[in-house]
PDB file of C-alpha atoms in Angstrom:
ATOM      1  CA  MET A 434      23.178 -54.710  32.768  1.00 58.00           C
ATOM      2  CA  THR A 435      22.885 -51.471  34.624  1.00 63.00           C
ATOM      3  CA  THR A 436      20.214 -48.892  34.073  1.00 65.00           C
ATOM      4  CA  ARG A 437      20.966 -45.220  34.394  1.00 62.00           C
ATOM      5  CA  HIS A 438      18.333 -42.931  35.666  1.00 60.00           C
ATOM      6  CA  ALA A 439      18.227 -39.304  34.699  1.00 57.00           C
ATOM      7  CA  ARG A 440      18.745 -37.016  37.612  1.00 58.00           C
ATOM      8  CA  THR A 441      16.619 -33.952  37.906  1.00 55.00           C
ATOM      9  CA  SER A 442      17.588 -31.485  40.467  1.00 57.00           C
ATOM     10  CA  VAL A 443      15.570 -28.779  42.030  1.00 53.00           C
ATOM     11  CA  ALA A 444      18.320 -26.292  41.188  1.00 57.00           C
ATOM     12  CA  SER A 445      18.107 -26.871  37.424  1.00 69.00           C
ATOM     13  CA  SER A 446      14.297 -26.575  37.475  1.00 72.00           C
ATOM     14  CA  ALA A 447      14.518 -23.347  39.453  1.00 73.00           C
ATOM     15  CA  THR A 448      17.117 -21.958  37.031  1.00 78.00           C
ATOM     16  CA  LEU A 449      14.897 -22.780  34.053  1.00 76.00           C
ATOM     17  CA  LEU A 450      11.881 -21.193  35.733  1.00 78.00           C
ATOM     18  CA  PHE A 451      13.905 -18.069  36.613  1.00 83.00           C
ATOM     19  CA  ALA A 452      15.174 -17.722  33.023  1.00 78.00           C
ATOM     20  CA  THR A 453      11.650 -18.119  31.627  1.00 82.00           C
ATOM     21  CA  VAL A 454      10.258 -15.473  33.985  1.00 79.00           C
ATOM     22  CA  MET A 455      13.089 -13.055  33.129  1.00 78.00           C
ATOM     23  CA  ILE A 456      12.532 -13.487  29.384  1.00 80.00           C
ATOM     24  CA  PHE A 457       8.807 -12.908  29.842  1.00 76.00           C
ATOM     25  CA  LEU A 458       9.365  -9.752  31.920  1.00 72.00           C
ATOM     26  CA  ALA A 459      11.972  -8.357  29.534  1.00 71.00           C
ATOM     27  CA  THR A 460       9.717  -8.960  26.536  1.00 71.00           C
ATOM     28  CA  THR A 461       6.753  -7.365  28.287  1.00 69.00           C
ATOM     29  CA  LEU A 462       8.655  -4.309  29.495  1.00 66.00           C
ATOM     30  CA  PHE A 463      10.642  -3.623  26.342  1.00 67.00           C
ATOM     31  CA  GLY A 464       7.714  -4.421  24.068  1.00 61.00           C
ATOM     32  CA  THR A 465       5.478  -1.800  25.657  1.00 56.00           C
ATOM     33  CA  ALA A 466       8.207   0.786  26.162  1.00 54.00           C
ATOM     34  CA  SER A 467       9.565   0.687  22.618  1.00 56.00           C
ATOM     35  CA  ALA A 468       8.232   2.926  19.876  1.00 52.00           C
ATOM     36  CA  GLN A 469       5.322   1.421  18.011  1.00 57.00           C
ATOM     37  CA  ALA A 470       5.020   1.682  14.240  1.00 62.00           C
ATOM     38  CA  ARG A 471       2.943   4.661  13.145  1.00 63.00           C
ATOM     39  CA  PRO A 472       0.093   3.867  10.775  1.00 67.00           C
ATOM     40  CA  VAL A 473       0.318   5.315   7.299  1.00 66.00           C
ATOM     41  CA  GLN A 474      -1.348   8.733   7.122  1.00 82.00           C
ATOM     42  CA  PHE A 475      -1.699  10.072   3.614  1.00 86.00           C
ATOM     43  CA  VAL A 476      -2.141  13.747   2.767  1.00 90.00           C
ATOM     44  CA  PRO A 477      -3.467  15.134  -0.542  1.00 90.00           C
ATOM     45  CA  ALA A 478      -0.735  15.815  -3.086  1.00 92.00           C
ATOM     46  CA  GLY A 479      -2.719  16.567  -6.221  1.00 90.00           C
ATOM     47  CA  ALA A 480      -5.077  15.023  -8.705  1.00 92.00           C
ATOM     48  CA  ILE A 481      -5.085  13.464 -12.126  1.00 92.00           C
ATOM     49  CA  SER A 482      -7.521  15.212 -14.453  1.00 93.00           C
ATOM     50  CA  PRO A 483     -10.650  13.248 -15.370  1.00 92.00           C
ATOM     51  CA  THR A 484     -10.332  10.314 -17.719  1.00 92.00           C
ATOM     52  CA  ILE A 485     -13.214  10.322 -20.189  1.00 93.00           C
ATOM     53  CA  GLY A 486     -14.143   7.323 -22.288  1.00 93.00           C
ATOM     54  CA  PHE A 487     -16.160   4.146 -22.700  1.00 93.00           C
ATOM     55  CA  ASP A 488     -15.544   0.829 -20.924  1.00 90.00           C
ATOM     56  CA  PRO A 489     -17.108  -2.131 -22.805  1.00 90.00           C
ATOM     57  CA  ALA A 490     -16.216  -4.475 -19.926  1.00 86.00           C
ATOM     58  CA  ALA A 491     -18.804  -2.667 -17.802  1.00 85.00           C
ATOM     59  CA  VAL A 492     -21.514  -3.568 -20.325  1.00 87.00           C
ATOM     60  CA  ILE A 493     -20.420  -7.213 -20.455  1.00 86.00           C
ATOM     61  CA  GLU A 494     -20.318  -7.409 -16.641  1.00 83.00           C
ATOM     62  CA  TRP A 495     -23.719  -5.661 -16.420  1.00 83.00           C
ATOM     63  CA  ARG A 496     -22.378  -2.529 -14.712  1.00 80.00           C
ATOM     64  CA  LEU A 497     -24.197  -0.178 -17.052  1.00 83.00           C
ATOM     65  CA  ASP A 498     -23.834   2.828 -14.744  1.00 81.00           C
ATOM     66  CA  GLN A 499     -20.040   2.525 -15.102  1.00 81.00           C
ATOM     67  CA  ALA A 500     -19.835   2.106 -18.891  1.00 86.00           C
ATOM     68  CA  ILE A 501     -19.300   5.828 -19.472  1.00 89.00           C
ATOM     69  CA  VAL A 502     -16.145   6.840 -17.612  1.00 89.00           C
ATOM     70  CA  ASN A 503     -15.661  10.398 -16.354  1.00 89.00           C
ATOM     71  CA  GLN A 504     -13.388   9.863 -13.379  1.00 86.00           C
ATOM     72  CA  PRO A 505     -10.808  12.096 -11.685  1.00 89.00           C
ATOM     73  CA  ILE A 506      -8.176  10.262  -9.659  1.00 90.00           C
ATOM     74  CA  PHE A 507      -6.916  11.758  -6.414  1.00 91.00           C
ATOM     75  CA  VAL A 508      -3.264  11.452  -5.423  1.00 93.00           C
ATOM     76  CA  ARG A 509      -2.113  11.199  -1.811  1.00 92.00           C
ATOM     77  CA  VAL A 510       1.372  10.832  -0.305  1.00 94.00           C
ATOM     78  CA  ASP A 511       2.680  10.124   3.184  1.00 90.00           C
ATOM     79  CA  PRO A 512       5.306  12.660   4.298  1.00 90.00           C
ATOM     80  CA  TYR A 513       6.668  10.290   6.973  1.00 88.00           C
ATOM     81  CA  PHE A 514       7.158   7.279   4.683  1.00 88.00           C
ATOM     82  CA  PRO A 515       8.965   8.664   1.631  1.00 90.00           C
ATOM     83  CA  GLY A 516       8.400   7.248  -1.813  1.00 93.00           C
ATOM     84  CA  LEU A 517       4.789   6.063  -1.378  1.00 92.00           C
ATOM     85  CA  THR A 518       1.879   7.259  -3.506  1.00 92.00           C
ATOM     86  CA  ASP A 519      -1.751   6.256  -3.014  1.00 91.00           C
ATOM     87  CA  PHE A 520      -4.461   6.675  -5.642  1.00 89.00           C
ATOM     88  CA  SER A 521      -8.118   7.010  -4.679  1.00 85.00           C
ATOM     89  CA  LEU A 522     -11.316   7.243  -6.705  1.00 81.00           C
ATOM     90  CA  ASN A 523     -14.859   8.420  -6.114  1.00 72.00           C
ATOM     91  CA  ASN A 524     -16.276   5.581  -8.175  1.00 71.00           C
ATOM     92  CA  TRP A 525     -14.941   2.387  -9.649  1.00 72.00           C
ATOM     93  CA  CYS A 526     -12.956   2.969 -12.827  1.00 77.00           C
ATOM     94  CA  ASN A 527     -11.232   0.487 -15.086  1.00 80.00           C
ATOM     95  CA  CYS A 528      -8.355   2.936 -15.445  1.00 86.00           C
ATOM     96  CA  ALA A 529      -4.656   2.221 -15.806  1.00 90.00           C
ATOM     97  CA  ILE A 530      -2.398   4.847 -14.252  1.00 92.00           C
ATOM     98  CA  ASN A 531       0.917   5.025 -16.087  1.00 95.00           C
ATOM     99  CA  TRP A 532       3.314   6.880 -13.794  1.00 95.00           C
ATOM    100  CA  PHE A 533       6.885   8.047 -14.280  1.00 97.00           C
ATOM    101  CA  ASN A 534       9.295   9.459 -11.687  1.00 97.00           C
ATOM    102  CA  HIS A 535      11.457  12.094 -13.411  1.00 97.00           C
ATOM    103  CA  THR A 536      13.935  12.182 -10.523  1.00 96.00           C
ATOM    104  CA  THR A 537      14.722   8.444 -10.368  1.00 95.00           C
ATOM    105  CA  GLN A 538      13.858   7.630 -14.014  1.00 96.00           C
ATOM    106  CA  GLN A 539      11.566   4.798 -12.850  1.00 95.00           C
ATOM    107  CA  GLY A 540       8.070   4.086 -14.089  1.00 96.00           C
ATOM    108  CA  GLY A 541       5.208   1.677 -13.678  1.00 95.00           C
ATOM    109  CA  VAL A 542       1.497   1.048 -14.002  1.00 93.00           C
ATOM    110  CA  ALA A 543      -1.087   1.066 -11.212  1.00 90.00           C
ATOM    111  CA  PHE A 544      -4.620  -0.296 -11.437  1.00 85.00           C
ATOM    112  CA  PRO A 545      -6.861   1.223  -8.751  1.00 77.00           C
ATOM    113  CA  GLY A 546     -10.143  -0.585  -8.524  1.00 66.00           C
ATOM    114  CA  PRO A 547     -13.176  -0.957  -6.302  1.00 58.00           C
ATOM    115  CA  LEU A 548     -11.048  -2.209  -3.390  1.00 57.00           C
ATOM    116  CA  PRO A 549      -8.111  -0.323  -1.881  1.00 64.00           C
ATOM    117  CA  SER A 550      -4.984  -1.648  -3.557  1.00 72.00           C
ATOM    118  CA  GLY A 551      -2.589   0.017  -1.148  1.00 80.00           C
ATOM    119  CA  PRO A 552       0.143   2.502  -1.844  1.00 88.00           C
ATOM    120  CA  ILE A 553       2.460   2.252  -4.844  1.00 90.00           C
ATOM    121  CA  ARG A 554       6.213   2.678  -4.385  1.00 92.00           C
ATOM    122  CA  THR A 555       6.875   5.448  -6.896  1.00 94.00           C
ATOM    123  CA  GLY A 556      10.017   6.705  -5.176  1.00 94.00           C
ATOM    124  CA  SER A 557      10.709  10.231  -3.990  1.00 95.00           C
ATOM    125  CA  GLY A 558      10.774  13.054  -6.492  1.00 96.00           C
ATOM    126  CA  ASP A 559       8.798  14.648  -9.303  1.00 96.00           C
ATOM    127  CA  VAL A 560       6.162  12.168 -10.530  1.00 96.00           C
ATOM    128  CA  SER A 561       3.820  12.578 -13.478  1.00 96.00           C
ATOM    129  CA  ALA A 562       1.077  10.269 -14.679  1.00 96.00           C
ATOM    130  CA  TRP A 563      -1.425   9.762 -17.451  1.00 96.00           C
ATOM    131  CA  THR A 564      -4.397   7.429 -17.516  1.00 93.00           C
ATOM    132  CA  ASP A 565      -6.230   5.407 -20.086  1.00 91.00           C
ATOM    133  CA  ILE A 566      -8.893   2.708 -20.162  1.00 90.00           C
ATOM    134  CA  PRO A 567      -7.355  -0.661 -21.093  1.00 88.00           C
ATOM    135  CA  GLY A 568      -9.614  -2.589 -23.439  1.00 89.00           C
ATOM    136  CA  GLY A 569     -11.861   0.430 -23.829  1.00 91.00           C
ATOM    137  CA  PHE A 570     -12.040   3.696 -25.692  1.00 93.00           C
ATOM    138  CA  THR A 571     -10.211   6.607 -24.083  1.00 93.00           C
ATOM    139  CA  LEU A 572     -11.475   9.916 -25.448  1.00 95.00           C
ATOM    140  CA  VAL A 573      -9.543  12.172 -23.050  1.00 95.00           C
ATOM    141  CA  ARG A 574      -6.554  10.944 -21.080  1.00 94.00           C
ATOM    142  CA  GLY A 575      -6.239  12.075 -17.515  1.00 94.00           C
ATOM    143  CA  GLN A 576      -2.934  13.770 -16.666  1.00 96.00           C
ATOM    144  CA  GLY A 577      -1.323  14.920 -13.457  1.00 96.00           C
ATOM    145  CA  ASN A 578       1.923  15.854 -11.780  1.00 96.00           C
ATOM    146  CA  TRP A 579       2.909  15.858  -8.084  1.00 96.00           C
ATOM    147  CA  TRP A 580       5.899  15.752  -5.749  1.00 95.00           C
ATOM    148  CA  VAL A 581       6.523  12.698  -3.562  1.00 95.00           C
ATOM    149  CA  PRO A 582       8.558  13.345  -0.393  1.00 92.00           C
TER     150      PRO A 582
END
């Protein structure tokens, strides 16, 4: 019975080392020279008028200062990333934002809360929205209209 031994040559090791170094250099050079992704930078686009009402969940959760809701919602868009809308609040609000894009005929619901929820893909075009307080009493609905690039 004969035993075969694997042959390793210096040439194959050098070739492997050369290829590894070339991949590393190419990745380093092209990775730093290529364009990096720009962070999202929102600009004001409008506002949704204040939503006025009563939120019983705030009483149950012992957030008594937030039981009476009188909250405007600010709308921001990013001109470099079309179709994104971001909603921001001054205070926490248990508000549902029902939005509708009149250009694309698409709609949806957004729930901004105490933590940033990120932008909503509303699509480009003429967008309108109205707000209410789910599970609560909405006395005055907030309404707004803006253009998304």
